[in-house]
Amino acid sequence: LPGNEGAREYDELSTGEIWLLNLSFAYTLAEQATETEDAGHNWEILVLDEPFANIDEDIREETLEYIRDSDIQFIIMTSNEDLESHFNPQQVKSLDRIQVQYTFDDMEELIADD
């Protein structure tokens, strides 16, 4: 792990280190399942939600490089537009944000319509 301070308990890790450890675990499972052609499960895609929020920039760059070179497909959901530059523009899909605001009366009407 970054810093290499020796063995530590899981709850002694930083948020970024925990995320990196969890990503490594998920990636290893996906890679192993893909290599063994686990017919009952599709492990070829990993979905990540705001994966780089608590990662140092140098670790983020190394992780992005590893993800780009991987045979596993990643779907990354993020509000960090700087990440787009790390990928082929044809691989990046952007969604427009809309604001939705309901009152309790609106919610009652929506529920009643169902």
CSV table of N, CA and C in Angstrom, one decimal:
chain,number,residue,atom,x,y,z
A,1,LEU,N,0.8,-1.2,0.0
A,1,LEU,CA,0.0,0.0,0.0
A,1,LEU,C,0.9,1.2,0.0
A,2,PRO,N,0.3,2.4,-0.4
A,2,PRO,CA,1.1,3.6,-0.4
A,2,PRO,C,1.7,3.9,0.9
A,3,GLY,N,2.9,4.4,0.9
A,3,GLY,CA,3.6,4.7,2.2
A,3,GLY,C,4.3,3.6,2.8
A,4,ASN,N,3.9,2.4,2.6
A,4,ASN,CA,4.6,1.1,3.0
A,4,ASN,C,5.0,1.2,4.5
A,5,GLU,N,4.1,1.6,5.4
A,5,GLU,CA,4.5,1.7,6.8
A,5,GLU,C,4.4,0.3,7.5
A,6,GLY,N,4.4,-0.7,6.7
A,6,GLY,CA,4.3,-2.1,7.3
A,6,GLY,C,2.9,-2.5,7.5
A,7,ALA,N,2.7,-3.7,8.1
A,7,ALA,CA,1.3,-4.3,8.2
A,7,ALA,C,0.5,-3.4,9.2
A,8,ARG,N,-0.8,-3.1,8.7
A,8,ARG,CA,-1.7,-2.4,9.5
A,8,ARG,C,-3.1,-3.1,9.4
A,9,GLU,N,-3.9,-2.8,10.4
A,9,GLU,CA,-5.3,-3.3,10.4
A,9,GLU,C,-6.1,-2.5,9.4
A,10,TYR,N,-7.1,-3.1,8.9
A,10,TYR,CA,-8.0,-2.5,7.9
A,10,TYR,C,-8.5,-1.1,8.4
A,11,ASP,N,-8.9,-1.0,9.6
A,11,ASP,CA,-9.5,0.2,10.2
A,11,ASP,C,-8.4,1.3,10.4
A,12,GLU,N,-7.1,0.9,10.2
A,12,GLU,CA,-6.0,1.9,10.4
A,12,GLU,C,-5.7,2.5,9.0
A,13,LEU,N,-6.3,2.1,8.0
A,13,LEU,CA,-6.0,2.6,6.6
A,13,LEU,C,-6.7,3.9,6.4
A,14,SER,N,-6.2,4.8,5.5
A,14,SER,CA,-6.9,6.0,5.1
A,14,SER,C,-8.0,5.6,4.2
A,15,THR,N,-8.9,6.6,4.0
A,15,THR,CA,-10.1,6.3,3.1
A,15,THR,C,-9.5,6.0,1.7
A,16,GLY,N,-8.5,6.7,1.2
A,16,GLY,CA,-8.0,6.4,-0.1
A,16,GLY,C,-7.3,5.0,-0.2
A,17,GLU,N,-6.6,4.6,0.9
A,17,GLU,CA,-6.0,3.3,0.9
A,17,GLU,C,-7.1,2.2,1.0
A,18,ILE,N,-8.1,2.4,1.7
A,18,ILE,CA,-9.2,1.4,1.8
A,18,ILE,C,-9.9,1.3,0.4
A,19,TRP,N,-10.1,2.4,-0.3
A,19,TRP,CA,-10.7,2.3,-1.6
A,19,TRP,C,-9.7,1.6,-2.6
A,20,LEU,N,-8.4,1.9,-2.5
A,20,LEU,CA,-7.5,1.2,-3.4
A,20,LEU,C,-7.4,-0.3,-3.1
A,21,LEU,N,-7.5,-0.7,-1.8
A,21,LEU,CA,-7.5,-2.1,-1.5
A,21,LEU,C,-8.8,-2.8,-2.0
A,22,ASN,N,-9.9,-2.1,-1.8
A,22,ASN,CA,-11.2,-2.7,-2.3
A,22,ASN,C,-11.2,-2.8,-3.8
A,23,LEU,N,-10.7,-1.8,-4.5
A,23,LEU,CA,-10.6,-1.9,-6.0
A,23,LEU,C,-9.7,-3.0,-6.4
A,24,SER,N,-8.6,-3.2,-5.7
A,24,SER,CA,-7.7,-4.3,-6.0
A,24,SER,C,-8.3,-5.6,-5.8
A,25,PHE,N,-9.1,-5.8,-4.8
A,25,PHE,CA,-9.8,-7.0,-4.5
A,25,PHE,C,-10.8,-7.3,-5.6
A,26,ALA,N,-11.7,-6.3,-5.9
A,26,ALA,CA,-12.7,-6.5,-6.9
A,26,ALA,C,-12.1,-6.8,-8.3
A,27,TYR,N,-11.0,-6.1,-8.6
A,27,TYR,CA,-10.3,-6.3,-9.9
A,27,TYR,C,-9.7,-7.8,-9.9
A,28,THR,N,-9.1,-8.2,-8.8
A,28,THR,CA,-8.6,-9.6,-8.8
A,28,THR,C,-9.7,-10.6,-9.0
A,29,LEU,N,-10.8,-10.4,-8.3
A,29,LEU,CA,-11.9,-11.3,-8.5
A,29,LEU,C,-12.4,-11.3,-10.0
A,30,ALA,N,-12.6,-10.2,-10.5
A,30,ALA,CA,-13.0,-10.1,-11.9
A,30,ALA,C,-12.0,-10.7,-12.9
A,31,GLU,N,-10.7,-10.5,-12.7
A,31,GLU,CA,-9.7,-11.0,-13.5
A,31,GLU,C,-9.7,-12.6,-13.4
A,32,GLN,N,-9.8,-13.1,-12.2
A,32,GLN,CA,-9.8,-14.5,-12.0
A,32,GLN,C,-11.0,-15.2,-12.6
A,33,ALA,N,-12.2,-14.6,-12.4
A,33,ALA,CA,-13.4,-15.1,-13.0
A,33,ALA,C,-13.3,-15.1,-14.5
A,34,THR,N,-12.8,-14.1,-15.1
A,34,THR,CA,-12.7,-14.0,-16.5
A,34,THR,C,-11.7,-15.0,-17.1
A,35,GLU,N,-10.6,-15.2,-16.4
A,35,GLU,CA,-9.6,-16.2,-16.8
A,35,GLU,C,-10.1,-17.6,-16.7
A,36,THR,N,-11.0,-17.9,-15.7
A,36,THR,CA,-11.5,-19.2,-15.5
A,36,THR,C,-12.8,-19.4,-16.3
A,37,GLU,N,-13.2,-18.3,-17.0
A,37,GLU,CA,-14.5,-18.4,-17.8
A,37,GLU,C,-15.6,-18.9,-17.0
A,38,ASP,N,-15.9,-18.2,-15.8
A,38,ASP,CA,-17.0,-18.6,-15.0
A,38,ASP,C,-18.3,-18.3,-15.7
A,39,ALA,N,-18.9,-19.4,-16.2
A,39,ALA,CA,-20.1,-19.3,-17.1
A,39,ALA,C,-21.3,-18.7,-16.4
A,40,GLY,N,-21.3,-18.8,-15.1
A,40,GLY,CA,-22.5,-18.4,-14.3
A,40,GLY,C,-22.5,-16.9,-14.0
A,41,HIS,N,-21.4,-16.2,-14.2
A,41,HIS,CA,-21.3,-14.8,-13.8
A,41,HIS,C,-20.6,-14.0,-14.8
A,42,ASN,N,-21.0,-12.8,-15.0
A,42,ASN,CA,-20.3,-11.8,-15.9
A,42,ASN,C,-19.4,-10.9,-15.0
A,43,TRP,N,-18.1,-11.1,-15.0
A,43,TRP,CA,-17.2,-10.3,-14.2
A,43,TRP,C,-16.4,-9.4,-15.1
A,44,GLU,N,-16.8,-9.2,-16.4
A,44,GLU,CA,-16.0,-8.4,-17.3
A,44,GLU,C,-16.1,-6.9,-17.2
A,45,ILE,N,-17.0,-6.5,-16.3
A,45,ILE,CA,-17.3,-5.0,-16.1
A,45,ILE,C,-17.3,-4.7,-14.7
A,46,LEU,N,-16.6,-3.7,-14.3
A,46,LEU,CA,-16.6,-3.2,-12.9
A,46,LEU,C,-17.2,-1.8,-12.9
A,47,VAL,N,-18.1,-1.5,-12.1
A,47,VAL,CA,-18.8,-0.2,-12.0
A,47,VAL,C,-18.2,0.6,-10.8
A,48,LEU,N,-17.7,1.8,-11.0
A,48,LEU,CA,-17.1,2.6,-9.9
A,48,LEU,C,-17.8,3.9,-9.8
A,49,ASP,N,-18.2,4.2,-8.6
A,49,ASP,CA,-18.9,5.5,-8.4
A,49,ASP,C,-18.0,6.5,-7.6
A,50,GLU,N,-17.6,7.6,-8.3
A,50,GLU,CA,-16.6,8.5,-7.7
A,50,GLU,C,-15.4,7.9,-7.1
A,51,PRO,N,-14.7,7.1,-7.9
A,51,PRO,CA,-13.6,6.3,-7.4
A,51,PRO,C,-12.4,7.0,-7.0
A,52,PHE,N,-12.2,8.2,-7.5
A,52,PHE,CA,-10.9,8.9,-7.2
A,52,PHE,C,-11.1,10.1,-6.2
A,53,ALA,N,-12.2,10.2,-5.5
A,53,ALA,CA,-12.5,11.3,-4.6
A,53,ALA,C,-11.5,11.4,-3.5
A,54,ASN,N,-11.0,10.3,-3.0
A,54,ASN,CA,-10.1,10.4,-1.8
A,54,ASN,C,-8.7,9.8,-2.1
A,55,ILE,N,-8.3,9.9,-3.4
A,55,ILE,CA,-7.0,9.3,-3.8
A,55,ILE,C,-6.0,10.5,-4.1
A,56,ASP,N,-4.8,10.3,-3.7
A,56,ASP,CA,-3.7,11.3,-4.0
A,56,ASP,C,-3.5,11.3,-5.5
A,57,GLU,N,-3.1,12.4,-6.1
A,57,GLU,CA,-3.0,12.6,-7.5
A,57,GLU,C,-2.1,11.6,-8.2
A,58,ASP,N,-0.9,11.3,-7.5
A,58,ASP,CA,0.0,10.4,-8.1
A,58,ASP,C,-0.5,9.0,-8.1
A,59,ILE,N,-1.2,8.6,-7.1
A,59,ILE,CA,-1.9,7.2,-7.0
A,59,ILE,C,-3.0,7.2,-8.1
A,60,ARG,N,-3.7,8.3,-8.2
A,60,ARG,CA,-4.8,8.3,-9.2
A,60,ARG,C,-4.3,8.1,-10.6
A,61,GLU,N,-3.2,8.8,-10.9
A,61,GLU,CA,-2.6,8.7,-12.3
A,61,GLU,C,-2.2,7.2,-12.5
A,62,GLU,N,-1.5,6.6,-11.6
A,62,GLU,CA,-1.1,5.2,-11.7
A,62,GLU,C,-2.3,4.3,-11.9
A,63,THR,N,-3.3,4.5,-11.1
A,63,THR,CA,-4.5,3.7,-11.1
A,63,THR,C,-5.2,3.9,-12.5
A,64,LEU,N,-5.3,5.1,-12.9
A,64,LEU,CA,-6.0,5.3,-14.2
A,64,LEU,C,-5.2,4.7,-15.4
A,65,GLU,N,-3.9,4.7,-15.3
A,65,GLU,CA,-3.1,4.0,-16.3
A,65,GLU,C,-3.3,2.5,-16.3
A,66,TYR,N,-3.4,2.0,-15.1
A,66,TYR,CA,-3.7,0.5,-15.0
A,66,TYR,C,-5.1,0.2,-15.5
A,67,ILE,N,-6.1,1.0,-15.2
A,67,ILE,CA,-7.4,0.8,-15.7
A,67,ILE,C,-7.5,0.8,-17.2
A,68,ARG,N,-6.8,1.8,-17.8
A,68,ARG,CA,-6.8,2.0,-19.3
A,68,ARG,C,-6.2,0.8,-19.9
A,69,ASP,N,-5.2,0.2,-19.3
A,69,ASP,CA,-4.4,-1.0,-19.9
A,69,ASP,C,-5.1,-2.3,-19.6
A,70,SER,N,-6.1,-2.3,-18.8
A,70,SER,CA,-6.8,-3.5,-18.4
A,70,SER,C,-7.7,-4.2,-19.4
A,71,ASP,N,-7.8,-5.5,-19.4
A,71,ASP,CA,-8.8,-6.2,-20.2
A,71,ASP,C,-10.2,-6.1,-19.6
A,72,ILE,N,-10.3,-5.7,-18.4
A,72,ILE,CA,-11.6,-5.6,-17.7
A,72,ILE,C,-12.2,-4.2,-18.1
A,73,GLN,N,-13.5,-4.2,-18.4
A,73,GLN,CA,-14.1,-2.9,-18.7
A,73,GLN,C,-14.6,-2.2,-17.4
A,74,PHE,N,-14.3,-0.9,-17.4
A,74,PHE,CA,-14.7,-0.2,-16.2
A,74,PHE,C,-15.8,0.9,-16.6
A,75,ILE,N,-16.8,1.0,-15.8
A,75,ILE,CA,-17.7,2.1,-16.0
A,75,ILE,C,-17.5,3.0,-14.8
A,76,ILE,N,-17.0,4.2,-15.1
A,76,ILE,CA,-16.7,5.2,-14.0
A,76,ILE,C,-17.7,6.3,-14.0
A,77,MET,N,-18.3,6.5,-12.9
A,77,MET,CA,-19.3,7.6,-12.7
A,77,MET,C,-18.6,8.6,-11.8
A,78,THR,N,-18.4,9.8,-12.4
A,78,THR,CA,-17.7,10.9,-11.6
A,78,THR,C,-18.2,12.3,-12.1
A,79,SER,N,-18.0,13.2,-11.2
A,79,SER,CA,-18.3,14.6,-11.5
A,79,SER,C,-17.0,15.3,-11.8
A,80,ASN,N,-15.9,14.6,-11.8
A,80,ASN,CA,-14.5,15.2,-12.0
A,80,ASN,C,-14.3,15.1,-13.5
A,81,GLU,N,-14.5,16.2,-14.2
A,81,GLU,CA,-14.4,16.3,-15.7
A,81,GLU,C,-12.9,16.2,-16.1
A,82,ASP,N,-12.0,16.4,-15.2
A,82,ASP,CA,-10.5,16.2,-15.6
A,82,ASP,C,-10.2,14.8,-16.0
A,83,LEU,N,-11.0,13.8,-15.5
A,83,LEU,CA,-10.7,12.4,-15.8
A,83,LEU,C,-10.9,12.1,-17.3
A,84,GLU,N,-11.8,12.9,-17.9
A,84,GLU,CA,-12.1,12.6,-19.4
A,84,GLU,C,-10.8,12.6,-20.2
A,85,SER,N,-9.9,13.4,-19.9
A,85,SER,CA,-8.6,13.5,-20.7
A,85,SER,C,-7.8,12.3,-20.6
A,86,HIS,N,-8.1,11.4,-19.7
A,86,HIS,CA,-7.3,10.1,-19.6
A,86,HIS,C,-7.8,9.0,-20.5
A,87,PHE,N,-8.9,9.3,-21.2
A,87,PHE,CA,-9.6,8.2,-22.0
A,87,PHE,C,-9.8,8.7,-23.4
A,88,ASN,N,-10.0,7.8,-24.3
A,88,ASN,CA,-10.4,8.0,-25.6
A,88,ASN,C,-11.8,8.7,-25.6
A,89,PRO,N,-11.9,9.9,-26.3
A,89,PRO,CA,-13.2,10.6,-26.3
A,89,PRO,C,-14.4,9.7,-26.7
A,90,GLN,N,-14.1,8.7,-27.6
A,90,GLN,CA,-15.3,7.9,-28.0
A,90,GLN,C,-15.7,7.0,-26.8
A,91,GLN,N,-14.9,6.8,-25.8
A,91,GLN,CA,-15.2,6.0,-24.6
A,91,GLN,C,-15.9,6.8,-23.5
A,92,VAL,N,-16.0,8.1,-23.7
A,92,VAL,CA,-16.6,8.9,-22.6
A,92,VAL,C,-18.0,9.4,-23.0
A,93,LYS,N,-18.9,9.1,-22.1
A,93,LYS,CA,-20.3,9.6,-22.2
A,93,LYS,C,-20.6,10.5,-21.1
A,94,SER,N,-21.1,11.7,-21.4
A,94,SER,CA,-21.5,12.6,-20.4
A,94,SER,C,-23.0,12.7,-20.3
A,95,LEU,N,-23.5,12.9,-19.1
A,95,LEU,CA,-24.9,13.1,-18.9
A,95,LEU,C,-25.1,14.5,-18.4
A,96,ASP,N,-26.2,15.1,-18.8
A,96,ASP,CA,-26.6,16.5,-18.4
A,96,ASP,C,-27.2,16.3,-17.0
A,97,ARG,N,-26.9,17.3,-16.1
A,97,ARG,CA,-27.6,17.3,-14.8
A,97,ARG,C,-28.9,18.0,-14.9
A,98,ILE,N,-29.9,17.5,-14.3
A,98,ILE,CA,-31.2,18.2,-14.2
A,98,ILE,C,-31.5,18.3,-12.7
A,99,GLN,N,-32.2,19.3,-12.3
A,99,GLN,CA,-32.6,19.5,-10.9
A,99,GLN,C,-34.1,19.0,-10.8
A,100,VAL,N,-34.3,18.1,-9.9
A,100,VAL,CA,-35.7,17.7,-9.7
A,100,VAL,C,-36.1,18.0,-8.3
A,101,GLN,N,-37.2,18.7,-8.2
A,101,GLN,CA,-37.6,19.1,-6.8
A,101,GLN,C,-39.1,18.8,-6.7
A,102,TYR,N,-39.5,18.1,-5.7
A,102,TYR,CA,-40.9,17.7,-5.5
A,102,TYR,C,-41.3,18.2,-4.1
A,103,THR,N,-42.6,18.6,-4.0
A,103,THR,CA,-43.2,18.8,-2.7
A,103,THR,C,-43.8,17.5,-2.3
A,104,PHE,N,-44.3,17.5,-1.0
A,104,PHE,CA,-45.0,16.3,-0.5
A,104,PHE,C,-46.3,16.1,-1.3
A,105,ASP,N,-46.9,17.2,-1.7
A,105,ASP,CA,-48.2,17.1,-2.5
A,105,ASP,C,-47.9,16.5,-3.8
A,106,ASP,N,-46.8,16.9,-4.5
A,106,ASP,CA,-46.4,16.3,-5.7
A,106,ASP,C,-46.1,14.8,-5.6
A,107,MET,N,-45.5,14.4,-4.5
A,107,MET,CA,-45.2,13.0,-4.2
A,107,MET,C,-46.4,12.2,-4.0
A,108,GLU,N,-47.4,12.8,-3.3
A,108,GLU,CA,-48.7,12.1,-3.1
A,108,GLU,C,-49.4,11.8,-4.5
A,109,GLU,N,-49.3,12.8,-5.3
A,109,GLU,CA,-49.9,12.7,-6.7
A,109,GLU,C,-49.2,11.6,-7.5
A,110,LEU,N,-47.9,11.6,-7.4
A,110,LEU,CA,-47.1,10.6,-8.2
A,110,LEU,C,-47.5,9.2,-7.7
A,111,ILE,N,-47.6,9.0,-6.3
A,111,ILE,CA,-47.9,7.7,-5.8
A,111,ILE,C,-49.3,7.3,-6.1
A,112,ALA,N,-50.2,8.3,-6.1
A,112,ALA,CA,-51.6,8.0,-6.4
A,112,ALA,C,-51.8,7.6,-7.9
A,113,ASP,N,-51.0,8.1,-8.8
A,113,ASP,CA,-51.0,7.8,-10.2
A,113,ASP,C,-50.6,6.4,-10.5
A,114,ASP,N,-49.8,5.8,-9.6
A,114,ASP,CA,-49.3,4.4,-9.8
A,114,ASP,C,-50.4,3.5,-9.4
